[in-house]
PDB file of C-alpha atoms in Angstrom:
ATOM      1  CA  UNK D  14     -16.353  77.607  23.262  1.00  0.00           C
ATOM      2  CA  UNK D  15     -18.689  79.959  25.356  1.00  0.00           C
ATOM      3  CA  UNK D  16     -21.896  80.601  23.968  1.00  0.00           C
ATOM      4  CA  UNK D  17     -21.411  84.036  23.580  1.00  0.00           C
ATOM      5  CA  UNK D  18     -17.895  83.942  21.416  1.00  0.00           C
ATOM      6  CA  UNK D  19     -20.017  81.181  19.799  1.00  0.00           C
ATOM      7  CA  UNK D  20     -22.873  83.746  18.772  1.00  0.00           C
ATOM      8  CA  UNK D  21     -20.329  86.116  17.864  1.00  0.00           C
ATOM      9  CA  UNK D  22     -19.090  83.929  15.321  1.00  0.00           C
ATOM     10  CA  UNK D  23     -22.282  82.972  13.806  1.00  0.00           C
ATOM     11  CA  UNK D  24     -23.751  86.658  13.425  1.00  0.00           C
ATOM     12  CA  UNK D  25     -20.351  87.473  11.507  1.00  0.00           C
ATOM     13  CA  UNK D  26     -21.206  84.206   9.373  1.00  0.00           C
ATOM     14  CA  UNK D  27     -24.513  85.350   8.598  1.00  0.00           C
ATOM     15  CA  UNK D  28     -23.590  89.176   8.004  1.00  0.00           C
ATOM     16  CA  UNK D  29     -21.238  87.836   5.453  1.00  0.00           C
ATOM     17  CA  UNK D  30     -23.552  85.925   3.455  1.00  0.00           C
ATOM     18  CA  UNK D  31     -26.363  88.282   3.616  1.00  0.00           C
ATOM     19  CA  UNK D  32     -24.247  91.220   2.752  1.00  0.00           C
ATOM     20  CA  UNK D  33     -21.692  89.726  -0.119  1.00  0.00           C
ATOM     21  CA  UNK D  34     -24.729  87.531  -2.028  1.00  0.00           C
ATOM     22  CA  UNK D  35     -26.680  90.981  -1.597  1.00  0.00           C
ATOM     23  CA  UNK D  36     -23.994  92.222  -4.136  1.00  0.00           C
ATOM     24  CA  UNK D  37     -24.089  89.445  -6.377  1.00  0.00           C
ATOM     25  CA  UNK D  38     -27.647  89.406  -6.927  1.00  0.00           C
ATOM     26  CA  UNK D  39     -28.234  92.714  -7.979  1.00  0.00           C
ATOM     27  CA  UNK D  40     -25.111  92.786 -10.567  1.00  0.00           C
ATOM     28  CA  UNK D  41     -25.976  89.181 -11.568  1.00  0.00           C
ATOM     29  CA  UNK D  42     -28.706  89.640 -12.845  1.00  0.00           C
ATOM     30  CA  UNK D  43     -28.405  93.442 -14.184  1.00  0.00           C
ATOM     31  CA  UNK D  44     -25.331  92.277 -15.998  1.00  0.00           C
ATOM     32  CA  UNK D  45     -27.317  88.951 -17.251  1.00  0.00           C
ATOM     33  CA  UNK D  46     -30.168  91.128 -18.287  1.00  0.00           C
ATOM     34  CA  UNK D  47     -27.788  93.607 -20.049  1.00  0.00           C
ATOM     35  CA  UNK D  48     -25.571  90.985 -21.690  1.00  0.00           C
ATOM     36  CA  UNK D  49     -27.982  88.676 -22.359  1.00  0.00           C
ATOM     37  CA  UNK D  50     -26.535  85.860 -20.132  1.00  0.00           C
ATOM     38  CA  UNK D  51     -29.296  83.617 -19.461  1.00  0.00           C
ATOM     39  CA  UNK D  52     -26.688  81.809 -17.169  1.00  0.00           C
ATOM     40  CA  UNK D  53     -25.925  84.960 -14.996  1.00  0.00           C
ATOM     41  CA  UNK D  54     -29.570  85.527 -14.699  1.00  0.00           C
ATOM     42  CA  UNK D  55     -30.501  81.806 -13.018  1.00  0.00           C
ATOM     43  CA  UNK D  56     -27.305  82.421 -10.600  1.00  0.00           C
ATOM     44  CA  UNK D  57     -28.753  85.707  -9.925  1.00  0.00           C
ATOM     45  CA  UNK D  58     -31.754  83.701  -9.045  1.00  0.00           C
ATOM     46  CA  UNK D  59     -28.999  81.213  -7.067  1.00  0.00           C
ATOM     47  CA  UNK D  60     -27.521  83.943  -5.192  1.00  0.00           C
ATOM     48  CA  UNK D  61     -30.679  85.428  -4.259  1.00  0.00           C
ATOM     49  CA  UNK D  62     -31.872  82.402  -2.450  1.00  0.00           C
ATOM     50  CA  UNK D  63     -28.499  82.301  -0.902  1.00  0.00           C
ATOM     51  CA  UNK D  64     -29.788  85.382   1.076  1.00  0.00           C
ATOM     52  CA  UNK D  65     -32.990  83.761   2.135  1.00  0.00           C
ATOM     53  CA  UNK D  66     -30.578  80.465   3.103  1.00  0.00           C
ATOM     54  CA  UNK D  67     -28.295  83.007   5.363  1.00  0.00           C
ATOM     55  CA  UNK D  68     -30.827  83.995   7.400  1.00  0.00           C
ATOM     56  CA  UNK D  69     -32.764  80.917   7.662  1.00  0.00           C
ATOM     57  CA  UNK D  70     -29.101  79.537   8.954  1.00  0.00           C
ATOM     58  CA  UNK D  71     -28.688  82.382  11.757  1.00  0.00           C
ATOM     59  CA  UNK D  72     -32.115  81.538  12.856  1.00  0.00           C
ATOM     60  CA  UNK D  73     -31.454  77.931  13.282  1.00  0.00           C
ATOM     61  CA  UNK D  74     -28.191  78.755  14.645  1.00  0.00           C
ATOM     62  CA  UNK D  75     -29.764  81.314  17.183  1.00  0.00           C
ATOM     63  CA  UNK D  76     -32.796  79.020  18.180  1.00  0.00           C
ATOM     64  CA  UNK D  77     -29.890  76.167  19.144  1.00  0.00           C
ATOM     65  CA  UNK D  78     -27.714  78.361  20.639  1.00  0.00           C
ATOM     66  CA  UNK D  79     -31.117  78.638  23.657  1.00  0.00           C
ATOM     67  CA  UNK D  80     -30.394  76.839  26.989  1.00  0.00           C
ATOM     68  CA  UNK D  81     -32.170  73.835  27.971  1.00  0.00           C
ATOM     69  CA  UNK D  82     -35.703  74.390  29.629  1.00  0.00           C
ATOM     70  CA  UNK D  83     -39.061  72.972  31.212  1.00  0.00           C
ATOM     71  CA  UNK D  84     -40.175  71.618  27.500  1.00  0.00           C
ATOM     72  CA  UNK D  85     -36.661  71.166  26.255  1.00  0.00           C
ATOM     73  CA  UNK D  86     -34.195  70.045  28.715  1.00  0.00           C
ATOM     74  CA  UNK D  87     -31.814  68.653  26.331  1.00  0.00           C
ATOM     75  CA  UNK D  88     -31.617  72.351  24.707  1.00  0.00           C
ATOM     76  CA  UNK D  89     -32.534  73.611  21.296  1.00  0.00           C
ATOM     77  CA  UNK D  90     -29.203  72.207  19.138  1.00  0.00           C
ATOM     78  CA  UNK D  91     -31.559  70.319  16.869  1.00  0.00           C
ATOM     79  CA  UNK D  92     -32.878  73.788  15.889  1.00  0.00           C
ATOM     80  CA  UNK D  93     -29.520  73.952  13.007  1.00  0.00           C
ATOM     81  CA  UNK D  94     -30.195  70.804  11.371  1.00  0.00           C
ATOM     82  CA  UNK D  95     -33.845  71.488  10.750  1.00  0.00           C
ATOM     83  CA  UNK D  96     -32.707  74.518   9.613  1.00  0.00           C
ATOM     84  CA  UNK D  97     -30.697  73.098   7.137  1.00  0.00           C
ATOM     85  CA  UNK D  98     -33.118  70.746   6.070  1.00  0.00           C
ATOM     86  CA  UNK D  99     -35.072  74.071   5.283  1.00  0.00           C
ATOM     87  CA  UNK D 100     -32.436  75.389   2.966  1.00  0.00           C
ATOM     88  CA  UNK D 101     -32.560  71.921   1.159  1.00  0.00           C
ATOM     89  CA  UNK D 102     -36.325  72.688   0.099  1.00  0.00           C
ATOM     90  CA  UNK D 103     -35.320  76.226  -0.996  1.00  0.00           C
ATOM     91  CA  UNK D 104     -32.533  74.802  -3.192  1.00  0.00           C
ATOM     92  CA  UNK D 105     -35.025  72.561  -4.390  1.00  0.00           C
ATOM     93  CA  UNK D 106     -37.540  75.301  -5.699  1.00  0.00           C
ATOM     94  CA  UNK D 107     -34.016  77.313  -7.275  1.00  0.00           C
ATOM     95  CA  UNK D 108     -33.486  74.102  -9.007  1.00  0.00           C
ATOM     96  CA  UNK D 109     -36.491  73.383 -10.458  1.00  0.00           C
ATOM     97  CA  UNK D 110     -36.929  77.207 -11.984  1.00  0.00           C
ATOM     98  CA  UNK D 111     -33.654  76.978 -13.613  1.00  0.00           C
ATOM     99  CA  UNK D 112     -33.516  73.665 -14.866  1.00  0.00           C
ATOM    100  CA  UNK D 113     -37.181  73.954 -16.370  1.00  0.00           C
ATOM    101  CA  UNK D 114     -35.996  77.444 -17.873  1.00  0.00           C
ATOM    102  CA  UNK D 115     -32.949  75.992 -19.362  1.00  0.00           C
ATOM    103  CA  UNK D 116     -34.850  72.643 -21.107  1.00  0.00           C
ATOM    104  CA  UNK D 117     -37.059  75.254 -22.838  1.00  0.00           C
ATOM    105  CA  UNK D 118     -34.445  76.797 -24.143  1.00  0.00           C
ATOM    106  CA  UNK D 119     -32.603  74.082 -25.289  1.00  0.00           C
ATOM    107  CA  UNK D 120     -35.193  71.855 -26.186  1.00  0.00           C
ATOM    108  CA  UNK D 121     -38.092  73.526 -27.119  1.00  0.00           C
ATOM    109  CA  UNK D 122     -36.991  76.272 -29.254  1.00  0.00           C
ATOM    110  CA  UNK D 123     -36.699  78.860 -26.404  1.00  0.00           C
ATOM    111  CA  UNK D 124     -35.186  82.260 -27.345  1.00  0.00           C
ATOM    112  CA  UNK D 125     -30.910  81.788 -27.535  1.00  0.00           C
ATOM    113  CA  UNK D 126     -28.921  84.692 -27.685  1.00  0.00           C
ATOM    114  CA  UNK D 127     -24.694  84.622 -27.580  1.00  0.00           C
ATOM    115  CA  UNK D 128     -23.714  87.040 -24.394  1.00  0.00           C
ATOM    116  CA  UNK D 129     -21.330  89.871 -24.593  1.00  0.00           C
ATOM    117  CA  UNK D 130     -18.316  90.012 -23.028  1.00  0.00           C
ATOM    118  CA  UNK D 131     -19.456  92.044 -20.053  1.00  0.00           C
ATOM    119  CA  UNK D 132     -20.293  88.497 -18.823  1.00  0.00           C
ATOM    120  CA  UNK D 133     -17.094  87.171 -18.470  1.00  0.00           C
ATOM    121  CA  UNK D 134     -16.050  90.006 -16.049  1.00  0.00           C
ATOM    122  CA  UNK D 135     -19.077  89.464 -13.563  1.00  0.00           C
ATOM    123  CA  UNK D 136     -18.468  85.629 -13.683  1.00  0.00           C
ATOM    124  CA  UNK D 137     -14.855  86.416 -12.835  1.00  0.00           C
ATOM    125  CA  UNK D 138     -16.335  88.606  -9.964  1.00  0.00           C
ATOM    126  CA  UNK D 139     -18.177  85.979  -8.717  1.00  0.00           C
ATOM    127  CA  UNK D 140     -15.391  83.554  -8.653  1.00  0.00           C
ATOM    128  CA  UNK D 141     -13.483  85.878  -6.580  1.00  0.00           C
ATOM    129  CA  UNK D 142     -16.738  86.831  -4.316  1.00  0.00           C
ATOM    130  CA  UNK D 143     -17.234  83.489  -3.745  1.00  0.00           C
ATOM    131  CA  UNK D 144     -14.161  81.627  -2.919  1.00  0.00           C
ATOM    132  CA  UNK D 145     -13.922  84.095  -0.262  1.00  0.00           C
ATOM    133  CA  UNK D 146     -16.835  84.214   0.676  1.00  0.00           C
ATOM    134  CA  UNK D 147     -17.350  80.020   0.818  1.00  0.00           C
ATOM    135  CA  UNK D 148     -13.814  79.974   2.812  1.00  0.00           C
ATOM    136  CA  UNK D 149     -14.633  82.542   5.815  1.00  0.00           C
ATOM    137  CA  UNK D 150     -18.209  81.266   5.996  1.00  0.00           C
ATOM    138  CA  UNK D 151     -16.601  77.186   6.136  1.00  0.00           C
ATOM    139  CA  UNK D 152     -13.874  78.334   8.774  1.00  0.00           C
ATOM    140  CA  UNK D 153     -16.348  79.689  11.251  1.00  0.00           C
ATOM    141  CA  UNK D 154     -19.047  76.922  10.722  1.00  0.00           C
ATOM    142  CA  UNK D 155     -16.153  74.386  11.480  1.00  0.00           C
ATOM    143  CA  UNK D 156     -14.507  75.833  14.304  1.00  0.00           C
ATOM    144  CA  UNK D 157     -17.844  77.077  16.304  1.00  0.00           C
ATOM    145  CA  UNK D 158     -19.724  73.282  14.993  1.00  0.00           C
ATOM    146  CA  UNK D 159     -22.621  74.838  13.408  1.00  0.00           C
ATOM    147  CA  UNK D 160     -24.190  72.372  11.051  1.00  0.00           C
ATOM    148  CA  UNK D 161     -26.894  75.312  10.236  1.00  0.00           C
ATOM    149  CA  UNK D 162     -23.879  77.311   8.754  1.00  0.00           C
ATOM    150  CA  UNK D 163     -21.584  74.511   7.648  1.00  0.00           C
ATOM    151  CA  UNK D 164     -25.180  73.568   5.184  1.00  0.00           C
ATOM    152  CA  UNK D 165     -25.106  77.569   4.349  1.00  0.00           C
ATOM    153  CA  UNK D 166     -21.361  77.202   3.342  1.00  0.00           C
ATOM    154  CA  UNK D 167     -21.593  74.307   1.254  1.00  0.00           C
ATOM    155  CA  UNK D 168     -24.604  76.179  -0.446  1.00  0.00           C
ATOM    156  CA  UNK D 169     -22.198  78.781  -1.194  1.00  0.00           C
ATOM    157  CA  UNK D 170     -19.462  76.700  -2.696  1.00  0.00           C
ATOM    158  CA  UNK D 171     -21.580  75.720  -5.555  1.00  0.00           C
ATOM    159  CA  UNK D 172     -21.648  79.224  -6.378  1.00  0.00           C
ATOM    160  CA  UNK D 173     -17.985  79.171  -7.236  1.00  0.00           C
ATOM    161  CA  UNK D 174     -18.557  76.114  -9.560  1.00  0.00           C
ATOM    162  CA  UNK D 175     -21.436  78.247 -11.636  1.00  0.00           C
ATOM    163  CA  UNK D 176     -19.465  81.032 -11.859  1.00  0.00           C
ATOM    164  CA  UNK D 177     -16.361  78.989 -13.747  1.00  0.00           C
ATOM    165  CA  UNK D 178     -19.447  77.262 -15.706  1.00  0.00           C
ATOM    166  CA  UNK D 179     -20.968  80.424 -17.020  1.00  0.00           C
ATOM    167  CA  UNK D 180     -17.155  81.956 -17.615  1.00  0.00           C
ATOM    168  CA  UNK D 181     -16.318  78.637 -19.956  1.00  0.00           C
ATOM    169  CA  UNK D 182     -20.237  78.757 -21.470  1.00  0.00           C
ATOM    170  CA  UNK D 183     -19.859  82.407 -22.298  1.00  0.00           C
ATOM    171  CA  UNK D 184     -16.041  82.206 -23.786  1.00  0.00           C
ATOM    172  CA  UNK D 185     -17.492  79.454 -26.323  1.00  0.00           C
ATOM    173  CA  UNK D 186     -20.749  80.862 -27.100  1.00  0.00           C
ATOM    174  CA  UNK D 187     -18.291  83.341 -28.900  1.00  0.00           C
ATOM    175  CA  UNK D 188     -16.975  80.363 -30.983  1.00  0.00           C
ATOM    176  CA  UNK D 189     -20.315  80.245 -32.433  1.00  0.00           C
ATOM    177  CA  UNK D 190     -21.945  77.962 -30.071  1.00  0.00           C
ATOM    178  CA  UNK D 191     -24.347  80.189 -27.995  1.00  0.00           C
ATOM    179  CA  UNK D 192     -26.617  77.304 -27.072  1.00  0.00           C
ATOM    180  CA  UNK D 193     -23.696  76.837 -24.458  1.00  0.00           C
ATOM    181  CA  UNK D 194     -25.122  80.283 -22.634  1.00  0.00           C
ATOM    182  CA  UNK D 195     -28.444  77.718 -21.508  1.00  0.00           C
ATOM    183  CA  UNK D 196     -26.775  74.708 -21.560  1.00  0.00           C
ATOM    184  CA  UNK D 197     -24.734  76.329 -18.547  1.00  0.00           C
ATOM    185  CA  UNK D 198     -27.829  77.312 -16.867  1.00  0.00           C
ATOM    186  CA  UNK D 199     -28.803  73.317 -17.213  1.00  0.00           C
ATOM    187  CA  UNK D 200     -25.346  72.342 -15.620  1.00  0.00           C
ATOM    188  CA  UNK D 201     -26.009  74.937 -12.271  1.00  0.00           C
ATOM    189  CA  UNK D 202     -29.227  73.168 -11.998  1.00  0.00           C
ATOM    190  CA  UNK D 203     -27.754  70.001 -11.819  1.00  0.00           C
ATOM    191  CA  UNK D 204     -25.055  71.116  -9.379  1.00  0.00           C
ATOM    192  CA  UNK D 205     -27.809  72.466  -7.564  1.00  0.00           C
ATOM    193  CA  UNK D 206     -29.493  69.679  -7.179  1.00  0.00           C
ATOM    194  CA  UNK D 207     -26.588  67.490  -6.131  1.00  0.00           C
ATOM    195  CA  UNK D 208     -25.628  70.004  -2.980  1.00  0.00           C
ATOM    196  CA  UNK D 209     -29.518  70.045  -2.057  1.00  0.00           C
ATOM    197  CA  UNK D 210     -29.221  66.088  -1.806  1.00  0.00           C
ATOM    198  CA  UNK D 211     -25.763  66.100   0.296  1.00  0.00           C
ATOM    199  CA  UNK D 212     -26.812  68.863   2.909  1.00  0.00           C
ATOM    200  CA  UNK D 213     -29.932  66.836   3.121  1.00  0.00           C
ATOM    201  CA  UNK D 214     -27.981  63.649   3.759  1.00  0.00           C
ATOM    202  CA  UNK D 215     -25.758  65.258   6.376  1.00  0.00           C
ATOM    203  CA  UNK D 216     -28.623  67.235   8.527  1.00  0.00           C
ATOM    204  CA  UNK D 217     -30.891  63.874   8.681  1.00  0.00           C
ATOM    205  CA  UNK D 218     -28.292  62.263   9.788  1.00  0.00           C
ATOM    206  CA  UNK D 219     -27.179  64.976  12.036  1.00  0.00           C
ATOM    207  CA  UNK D 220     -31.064  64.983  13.378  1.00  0.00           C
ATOM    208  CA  UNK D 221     -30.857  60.795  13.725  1.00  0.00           C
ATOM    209  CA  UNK D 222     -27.783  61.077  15.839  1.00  0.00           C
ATOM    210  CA  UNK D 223     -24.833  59.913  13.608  1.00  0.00           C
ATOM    211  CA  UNK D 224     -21.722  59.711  15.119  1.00  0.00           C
ATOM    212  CA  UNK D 225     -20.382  63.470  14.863  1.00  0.00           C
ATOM    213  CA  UNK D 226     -16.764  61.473  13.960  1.00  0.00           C
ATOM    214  CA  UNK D 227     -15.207  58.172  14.427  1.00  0.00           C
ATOM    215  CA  UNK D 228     -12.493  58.612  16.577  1.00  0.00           C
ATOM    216  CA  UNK D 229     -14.428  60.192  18.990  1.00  0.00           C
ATOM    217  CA  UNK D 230     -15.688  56.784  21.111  1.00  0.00           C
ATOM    218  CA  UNK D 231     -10.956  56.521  20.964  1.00  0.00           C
ATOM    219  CA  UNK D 232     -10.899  59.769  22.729  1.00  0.00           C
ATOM    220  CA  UNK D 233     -13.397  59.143  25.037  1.00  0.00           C
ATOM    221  CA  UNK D 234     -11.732  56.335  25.899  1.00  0.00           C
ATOM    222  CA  UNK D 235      -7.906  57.724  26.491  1.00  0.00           C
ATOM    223  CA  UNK D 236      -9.381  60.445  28.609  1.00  0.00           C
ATOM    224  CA  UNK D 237     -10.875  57.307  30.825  1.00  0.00           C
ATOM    225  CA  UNK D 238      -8.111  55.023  30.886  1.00  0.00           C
ATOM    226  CA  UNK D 239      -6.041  58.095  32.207  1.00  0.00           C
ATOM    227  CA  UNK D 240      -7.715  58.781  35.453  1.00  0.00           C
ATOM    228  CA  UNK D 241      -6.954  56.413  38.511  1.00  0.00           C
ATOM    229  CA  UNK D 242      -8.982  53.539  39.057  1.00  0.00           C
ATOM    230  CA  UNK D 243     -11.472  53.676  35.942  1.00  0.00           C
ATOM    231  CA  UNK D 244     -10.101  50.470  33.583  1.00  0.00           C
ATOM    232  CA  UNK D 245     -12.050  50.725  31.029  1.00  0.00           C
ATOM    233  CA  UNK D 246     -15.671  51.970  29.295  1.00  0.00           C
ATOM    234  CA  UNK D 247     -18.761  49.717  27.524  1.00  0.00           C
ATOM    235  CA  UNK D 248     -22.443  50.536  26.590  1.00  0.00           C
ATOM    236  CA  UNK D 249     -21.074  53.908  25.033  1.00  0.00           C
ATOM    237  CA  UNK D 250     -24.285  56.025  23.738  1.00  0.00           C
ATOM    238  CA  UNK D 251     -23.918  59.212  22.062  1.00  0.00           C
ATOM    239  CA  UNK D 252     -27.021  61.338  21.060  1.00  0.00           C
ATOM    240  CA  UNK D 253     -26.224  64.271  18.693  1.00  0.00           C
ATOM    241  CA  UNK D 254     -28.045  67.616  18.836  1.00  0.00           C
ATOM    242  CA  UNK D 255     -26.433  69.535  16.005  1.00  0.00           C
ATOM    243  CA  UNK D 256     -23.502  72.011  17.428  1.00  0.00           C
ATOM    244  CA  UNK D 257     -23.354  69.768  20.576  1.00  0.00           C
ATOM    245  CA  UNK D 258     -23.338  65.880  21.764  1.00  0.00           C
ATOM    246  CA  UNK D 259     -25.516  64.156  24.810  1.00  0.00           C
ATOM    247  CA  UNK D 260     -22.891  60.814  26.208  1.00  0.00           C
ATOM    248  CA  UNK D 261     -24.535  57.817  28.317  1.00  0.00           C
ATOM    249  CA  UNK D 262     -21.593  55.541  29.194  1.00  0.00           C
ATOM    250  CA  UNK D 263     -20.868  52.936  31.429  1.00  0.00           C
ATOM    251  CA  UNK D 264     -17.200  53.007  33.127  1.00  0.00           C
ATOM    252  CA  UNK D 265     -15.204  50.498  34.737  1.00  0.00           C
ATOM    253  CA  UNK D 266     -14.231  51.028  38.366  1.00  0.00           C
ATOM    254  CA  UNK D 267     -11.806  49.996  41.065  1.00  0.00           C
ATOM    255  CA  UNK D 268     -14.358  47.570  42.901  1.00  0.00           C
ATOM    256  CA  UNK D 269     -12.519  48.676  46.391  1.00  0.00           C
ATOM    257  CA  UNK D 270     -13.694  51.832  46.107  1.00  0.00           C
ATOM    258  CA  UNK D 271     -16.214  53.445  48.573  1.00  0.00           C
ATOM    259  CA  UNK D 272     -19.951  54.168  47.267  1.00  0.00           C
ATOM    260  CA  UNK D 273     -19.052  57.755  48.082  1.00  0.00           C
ATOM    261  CA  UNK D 274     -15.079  57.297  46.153  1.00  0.00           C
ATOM    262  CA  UNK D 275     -17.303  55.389  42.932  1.00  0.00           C
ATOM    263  CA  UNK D 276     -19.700  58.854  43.079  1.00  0.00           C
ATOM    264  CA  UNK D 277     -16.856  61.284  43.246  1.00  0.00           C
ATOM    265  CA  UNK D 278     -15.165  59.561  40.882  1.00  0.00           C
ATOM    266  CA  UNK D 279     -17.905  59.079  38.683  1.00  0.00           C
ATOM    267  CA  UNK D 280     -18.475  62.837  38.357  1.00  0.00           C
ATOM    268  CA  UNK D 281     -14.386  63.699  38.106  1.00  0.00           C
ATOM    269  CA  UNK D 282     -15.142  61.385  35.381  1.00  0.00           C
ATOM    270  CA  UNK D 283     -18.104  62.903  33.513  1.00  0.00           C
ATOM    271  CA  UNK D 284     -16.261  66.549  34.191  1.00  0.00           C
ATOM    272  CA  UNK D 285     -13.190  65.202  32.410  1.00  0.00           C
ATOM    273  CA  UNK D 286     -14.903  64.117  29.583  1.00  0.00           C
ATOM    274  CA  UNK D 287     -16.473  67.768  28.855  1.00  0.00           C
ATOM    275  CA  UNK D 288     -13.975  70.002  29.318  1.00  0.00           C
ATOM    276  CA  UNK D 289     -11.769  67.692  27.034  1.00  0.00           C
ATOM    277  CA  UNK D 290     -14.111  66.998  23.822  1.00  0.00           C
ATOM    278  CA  UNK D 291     -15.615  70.131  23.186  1.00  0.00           C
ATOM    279  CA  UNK D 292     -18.708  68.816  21.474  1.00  0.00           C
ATOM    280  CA  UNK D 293     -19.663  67.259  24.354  1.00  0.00           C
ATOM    281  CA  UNK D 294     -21.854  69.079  26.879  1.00  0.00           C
ATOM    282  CA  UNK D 295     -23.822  66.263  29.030  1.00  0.00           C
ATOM    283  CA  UNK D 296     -22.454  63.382  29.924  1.00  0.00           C
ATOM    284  CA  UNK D 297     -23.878  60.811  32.516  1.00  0.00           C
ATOM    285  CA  UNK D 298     -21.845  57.607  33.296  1.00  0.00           C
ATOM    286  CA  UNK D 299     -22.888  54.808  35.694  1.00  0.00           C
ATOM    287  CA  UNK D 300     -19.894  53.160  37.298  1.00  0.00           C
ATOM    288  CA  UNK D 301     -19.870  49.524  37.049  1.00  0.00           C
ATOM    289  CA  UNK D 302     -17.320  47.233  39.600  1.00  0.00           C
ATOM    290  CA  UNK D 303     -14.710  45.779  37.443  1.00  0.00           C
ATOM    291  CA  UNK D 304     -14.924  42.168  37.058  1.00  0.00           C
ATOM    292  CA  UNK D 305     -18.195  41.805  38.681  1.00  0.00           C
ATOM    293  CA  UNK D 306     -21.568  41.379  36.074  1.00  0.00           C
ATOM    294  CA  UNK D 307     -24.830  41.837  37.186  1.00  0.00           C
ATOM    295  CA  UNK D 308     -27.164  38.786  38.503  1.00  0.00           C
ATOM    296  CA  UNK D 309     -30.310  38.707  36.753  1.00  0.00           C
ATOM    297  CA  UNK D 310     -31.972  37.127  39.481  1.00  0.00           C
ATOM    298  CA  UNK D 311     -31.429  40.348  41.904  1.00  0.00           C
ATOM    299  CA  UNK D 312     -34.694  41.236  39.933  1.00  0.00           C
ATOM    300  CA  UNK D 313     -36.439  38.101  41.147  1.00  0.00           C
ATOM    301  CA  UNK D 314     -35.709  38.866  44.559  1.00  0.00           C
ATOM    302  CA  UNK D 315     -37.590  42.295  44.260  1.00  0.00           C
TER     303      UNK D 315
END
């Protein structure tokens, strides 16, 4: 995908977030305040961070999206992992204000009050909001490889959980349970917490250079194999930068061959390998003879 579709894609991500969590923080928490939903008001609180999370997303997205130079000549990809390690520490401080908020009310005598039913409409809203909302946002993360928005989706999606939460809480605070209104609030918190931790696992290991899947080294391979006279590949490196993958491979060639038929072949080769795995954008491959090792004691002749 060309950088520019690719840019496209992620400024229609980010409008999309910014604009439809826009809507569901204002009527969040107006509709918390007015119904007395202490639930609506900490995913007010939720949502409104989701803004902040948007654009710190498009800016990591924008920063990778910058061509290799002088001080970077590997490019600027790790740019949307950080970035999603960023939205991990804003999750964090959401977390901790609701989950604090919600043991003082349950714990420590904190005011309780049984929301109307205006409630239950806005968390049906939200449900709505959200699903489509987490779907469009996921579909464009995936298809342009953007961990910075994938994170920003995932944050979403826990939206959609707090909104069938708060619907269930404020149905049986009715039943003459209203501590269920905070006890809610508690359960976002929690869910909270546990999408901070798994966007945090996924960027560091996005940033240490995981394996971006595990077929990957098979398709590398079968592209290989399928060109005349390369047998075979070993010492297979791959470097991950976020949207995009570095390879360092060794490949197994006719030993017959020319120095000048290895180098052409070498780069047909690396060329192969790019235009057929998208993620990857550099490769460099050293051809090795096949059947012949290197002798250690070339170096001793030196």
């Amino acid at each position: 995908m060309d950088h520019s579709t690719r840019d496209k894609e992620g400024k229609k991500a980010a409008l999309t977030g910014i604009g439809g969590n826009l809507f569901l923080t204002f009527f969040n928490i107006i509709v918390g305040i007015y119904s007395g939903s202490f639930a609506l008001i900490a995913e007010g609180a939720h949502t409104l961070s989701d803004i902040a999370t948007s654009i710190i997303a498009y800016v990591g997205f924008k920063i990778g999206q910058k061509p290799p130079d002088k001080d970077h000549p590997l490019g600027h990809g790790r740019a949307e992992p950080i970035a999603g390690l960023i939205i991990v520490i804003f999750l964090a401080f959401v977390a901790y204000e609701i989950l604090t908020e919600a043991i003082n009310k349950l714990f420590f005598h904190g005011t309780i009050q049984t929301p109307n039913y205006l409630a239950i409409i806005m968390a049906l809203i939200g449900i709505v909001v959200n699903i489509a909302m987490t779907r469009y946002i996921m579909s464009i993360g995936e298809n342009i490889n953007s961990p910075a928005i994938i994170a920003d989706a995932k944050h979403q999606q826990t939206d959609i959980f707090s909104c069938i939460a708060i619907l269930i809480g404020v149905i049986l605070s009715h039943t003459g349970y209203p501590f269920l209104d905070p006890l809610i609030g508690l359960v976002i918190g929690i869910i909270i917490v546990k999408t901070a931790f798994e966007v945090g696992k996924n960027n560091i290991n996005n940033i240490m250079g995981k394996l971006p899947s595990d077929e990957i080294i098979e398709d590398i391979e079968k592209i290989v194999k399928s060109i005349d006279n390369v047998y075979g590949i070993h010492n297979v490196k791959i470097n991950y930068f976020g949207s995009y993958a570095l390879l360092a491979l060794h490949v197994d060639v006719n030993p017959e061959l020319s120095l000048i038929e290895s180098h052409n072949l070498i780069h047909y080769t690396q060329n192969r390998i790019k235009e057929e795995i998208d993620i990857i954008e550099y490769v460099t491959a050293h051809a090795c003879p096949l059947g012949i090792k290197y002798d250690p004691i070339y170096e001793k002749k030196q």
